[in-house]
XYZ file of C-alpha atoms in Angstrom:
309
model
C 71.887 78.650 111.058
C 69.470 76.230 109.334
C 66.359 76.162 111.592
C 65.171 72.832 109.980
C 67.999 70.929 111.335
C 67.566 69.756 114.918
C 70.557 69.692 117.385
C 69.893 67.454 120.435
C 72.407 67.123 123.407
C 73.227 63.644 124.286
C 75.567 61.995 126.874
C 77.107 58.585 127.053
C 78.080 56.736 130.037
C 80.931 54.749 128.681
C 83.441 52.265 130.189
C 86.610 53.652 131.695
C 84.627 56.003 133.890
C 83.535 58.115 130.994
C 80.719 60.466 131.117
C 81.059 61.827 127.505
C 78.819 64.689 126.269
C 77.923 65.704 122.752
C 75.148 66.283 120.062
C 73.159 64.750 117.378
C 72.109 66.770 114.381
C 69.377 65.524 112.098
C 66.578 66.641 109.788
C 63.180 65.125 110.194
C 60.839 64.085 107.278
C 63.332 62.149 105.198
C 65.019 58.749 105.611
C 68.564 59.078 106.715
C 71.322 58.058 104.182
C 73.760 57.096 106.889
C 75.279 58.219 110.284
C 78.229 60.337 110.372
C 80.365 60.305 113.499
C 82.915 63.098 114.016
C 86.087 62.835 116.106
C 87.441 66.376 116.744
C 90.972 67.576 117.106
C 93.171 68.538 120.097
C 92.451 71.709 122.057
C 89.118 72.318 120.476
C 85.426 71.034 120.883
C 82.616 69.553 118.892
C 80.467 72.787 118.750
C 83.020 74.028 116.145
C 81.670 71.500 113.721
C 78.189 72.843 114.003
C 78.026 74.416 110.511
C 79.435 71.287 108.933
C 77.046 69.006 110.938
C 74.013 70.916 109.717
C 74.895 70.828 106.170
C 75.560 67.034 106.619
C 71.902 66.835 107.992
C 70.548 68.890 105.002
C 72.169 65.940 103.038
C 70.010 63.562 105.097
C 72.723 62.213 107.383
C 72.160 61.877 111.091
C 75.409 63.362 112.562
C 76.840 62.329 115.972
C 79.698 64.290 117.677
C 81.024 64.233 121.143
C 83.626 66.196 123.200
C 86.498 63.986 123.693
C 88.083 63.267 127.054
C 90.000 66.230 128.455
C 88.030 68.721 126.335
C 85.347 71.152 127.128
C 82.343 69.714 129.194
C 84.023 66.279 129.667
C 86.199 67.929 132.209
C 85.044 68.427 135.854
C 87.325 71.384 136.339
C 89.915 73.566 134.485
C 92.636 71.466 135.995
C 91.540 68.573 134.140
C 91.737 70.163 130.789
C 94.216 68.309 128.468
C 94.013 65.416 131.052
C 92.190 62.210 129.968
C 92.979 59.896 132.849
C 95.447 57.955 134.690
C 95.732 55.117 132.028
C 96.443 55.306 128.369
C 94.664 58.555 127.304
C 94.768 57.704 123.659
C 93.580 54.179 123.674
C 90.693 55.171 125.871
C 89.589 57.678 123.230
C 89.691 54.952 120.627
C 87.527 52.816 122.867
C 85.011 55.615 123.458
C 84.563 55.855 119.598
C 83.978 52.069 119.432
C 81.244 52.164 122.160
C 79.603 55.189 120.532
C 79.594 53.267 117.222
C 77.790 50.524 119.098
C 75.121 53.105 120.304
C 74.717 54.319 116.734
C 74.138 50.827 115.593
C 71.569 50.267 118.271
C 69.689 53.222 117.347
C 69.967 52.869 113.563
C 70.985 49.262 112.849
C 70.112 49.695 109.188
C 72.392 52.801 108.457
C 76.032 52.639 107.416
C 78.346 54.588 109.660
C 80.980 57.041 108.287
C 83.739 58.094 110.616
C 85.289 61.347 110.217
C 88.489 62.452 112.112
C 90.287 65.881 112.198
C 93.998 66.297 113.489
C 94.183 64.421 116.748
C 90.799 62.854 115.816
C 92.294 61.592 112.573
C 94.795 59.597 114.463
C 92.238 58.359 116.874
C 90.210 57.359 113.881
C 93.028 55.616 112.186
C 93.842 53.751 115.333
C 90.057 52.915 115.516
C 90.138 51.642 111.928
C 92.986 49.252 112.850
C 91.118 47.864 115.925
C 87.497 48.045 115.055
C 87.298 48.736 111.389
C 84.504 46.369 110.773
C 82.189 48.656 112.719
C 82.343 51.479 110.075
C 81.572 51.685 106.385
C 83.880 54.645 105.449
C 86.694 56.805 106.909
C 87.396 60.368 106.240
C 90.497 62.059 107.723
C 91.590 65.716 107.444
C 94.630 67.470 109.026
C 96.799 64.164 109.413
C 100.220 63.093 108.514
C 102.605 60.059 109.033
C 105.506 60.921 111.428
C 109.066 59.673 111.725
C 109.386 56.942 114.277
C 112.815 58.341 115.216
C 111.077 61.701 116.097
C 108.316 60.010 117.883
C 110.728 57.966 120.072
C 112.622 61.109 121.050
C 109.314 62.783 122.009
C 108.188 59.687 123.895
C 111.450 59.515 125.813
C 111.222 63.263 126.926
C 107.476 62.923 127.795
C 108.188 59.759 129.913
C 111.028 61.346 131.825
C 108.752 64.487 132.493
C 105.932 62.284 133.578
C 108.160 60.432 135.972
C 109.698 63.545 137.423
C 106.752 65.983 137.450
C 103.819 63.785 137.263
C 101.199 62.889 134.524
C 99.202 66.033 135.092
C 102.123 68.337 134.597
C 101.808 70.936 131.817
C 105.226 71.090 130.039
C 106.102 74.039 127.932
C 108.898 71.996 126.385
C 106.605 69.208 125.160
C 104.150 71.890 123.894
C 106.953 73.799 121.892
C 108.424 70.504 120.577
C 105.080 69.664 119.112
C 103.841 72.993 117.909
C 106.325 75.834 118.017
C 107.714 75.152 114.553
C 104.316 75.273 112.980
C 103.977 79.051 112.867
C 107.442 79.651 111.522
C 106.233 78.925 108.065
C 104.034 81.948 108.178
C 106.253 84.674 109.642
C 105.741 87.460 110.412
C 103.125 86.147 112.659
C 100.046 87.940 113.756
C 99.073 85.289 116.436
C 100.515 82.010 117.732
C 97.773 80.199 115.721
C 98.410 81.505 112.312
C 99.122 78.080 111.166
C 95.433 77.002 111.734
C 93.924 79.018 108.920
C 94.313 81.748 106.354
C 91.076 83.163 107.371
C 92.031 85.624 110.309
C 88.448 85.817 111.571
C 88.404 82.079 112.147
C 91.835 82.318 113.804
C 90.573 85.097 116.158
C 87.546 83.013 117.041
C 89.881 80.126 117.985
C 92.103 82.428 120.024
C 89.075 84.080 121.956
C 87.450 80.569 122.743
C 88.404 79.536 126.382
C 87.930 75.923 125.231
C 90.582 76.106 122.571
C 94.278 76.181 122.722
C 96.195 75.855 126.002
C 98.924 73.333 127.112
C 97.946 69.652 127.613
C 99.281 67.304 130.200
C 102.602 65.488 129.870
C 100.527 62.236 130.048
C 98.643 63.333 127.000
C 101.806 63.848 124.892
C 103.438 60.620 126.223
C 100.342 58.529 125.357
C 99.840 60.363 122.052
C 103.540 59.794 120.853
C 103.194 56.048 121.760
C 99.946 55.832 119.712
C 101.578 57.287 116.709
C 104.125 54.711 116.896
C 101.487 52.016 117.226
C 99.683 53.347 114.156
C 102.782 53.185 112.125
C 103.507 49.650 113.133
C 99.862 48.450 112.277
C 98.831 49.929 109.096
C 98.190 46.269 107.859
C 95.358 45.848 110.327
C 93.091 48.240 108.478
C 90.874 46.309 106.039
C 91.694 46.830 102.518
C 88.074 47.394 101.329
C 87.421 50.245 103.676
C 86.667 53.407 101.791
C 89.185 56.053 102.734
C 89.270 59.709 101.952
C 92.277 61.766 102.876
C 91.960 65.521 102.586
C 94.723 68.162 103.664
C 95.705 71.749 103.256
C 98.761 72.055 101.056
C 100.273 74.431 103.611
C 99.237 72.415 106.729
C 102.329 72.182 108.945
C 100.699 69.195 110.709
C 100.879 67.365 107.393
C 104.363 68.733 106.739
C 102.943 71.209 104.153
C 101.849 68.292 102.049
C 104.881 65.996 102.540
C 103.723 64.170 105.616
C 100.311 63.517 104.505
C 101.481 62.530 101.077
C 103.628 59.908 102.875
C 100.516 58.727 104.833
C 98.607 58.402 101.495
C 101.442 56.544 99.960
C 101.472 54.110 102.953
C 97.872 53.196 102.391
C 98.661 52.785 98.672
C 101.356 50.198 99.537
C 98.792 48.360 101.841
C 96.682 48.005 98.664
C 93.624 49.763 99.894
C 90.975 49.163 97.348
C 88.950 52.493 97.696
C 91.384 55.288 98.387
C 90.974 58.956 97.485
C 93.494 61.886 98.344
C 93.335 65.516 97.765
C 95.491 68.542 98.759
C 94.079 72.074 98.721
C 96.757 74.585 97.496
C 97.857 77.110 100.099
C 95.236 75.918 102.623
C 96.300 75.417 106.264
C 95.318 73.106 108.968
C 91.457 73.515 109.574
C 90.160 72.992 106.096
C 86.596 72.853 107.116
C 86.873 76.505 108.272
C 89.372 77.629 105.671
C 88.925 80.066 102.548
C 88.400 76.938 100.427
C 85.836 75.326 103.009
C 82.955 75.282 100.336
C 85.110 73.211 98.044
C 86.241 70.850 100.832
C 82.697 70.340 101.895
C 81.504 69.622 98.380
C 84.294 67.108 97.818
C 83.163 65.239 100.988
C 79.515 65.393 99.907
C 80.533 64.021 96.417
C 82.568 61.267 98.031
C 79.605 60.309 100.278
C 77.167 60.270 97.332
C 79.403 57.741 95.704
C 79.671 55.592 98.925
């Protein structure tokens, strides 16, 4: 741990009854190059980005990261894990990002803001770019993909039926299996149910042992998530064409279709004539590339991209 970097706990009283908690990381003594906002993935938490945030701070960025609704210390009880609220879970997370961007701009009006989203956070960030893209100066997404509207429609129908029959808080093994069960098949024989996350077994074991990682989310989460992915697919043209965009993915990340789905996403942005678009696949790497065996290469690619923007 780099002792010269400060980590300060923060909380945000946001609209939609949101008491969101997180951190700021920064190094004193040098002017900041920019603000870096992290949107983490499903079934994890912002503390898992501590190493990355500290390295960004060493590069003179002030880093903001919060635990998204339904995750870790944003929940009041274990029953709330994976449940974001009575209304549209996903759009509320997008609104949260927008309001935190406003806080950053109030605190540091002179700084450009770079938004980073991983996995679920990559989709939250892409929807943010469609609705509030003028609030940021660059977007980095990892662990992402572009999904078939047909499959999303099937998943959405099933999730709606389960919500109606069992309630929004119900934890459905069926929805969880439909979303994740196939991911580990690529890596048989499996050591754990999360082998698809990383080639580094130590990192997988840390995830498995973490009480705030994994688990089954609410039926409402899946319903709202599937709908949001369809909304993203329908509104790529809303992303401003001059927004710098960096897309990074593991070549063996099943979320990105082991390269196919995330390449489709990249090609969609190419067709939308984005003027500053960069894409890279890391051979053999799986889902969590910031914790993967190639993590130093990934971080250096991000630092190089930031230096040019």
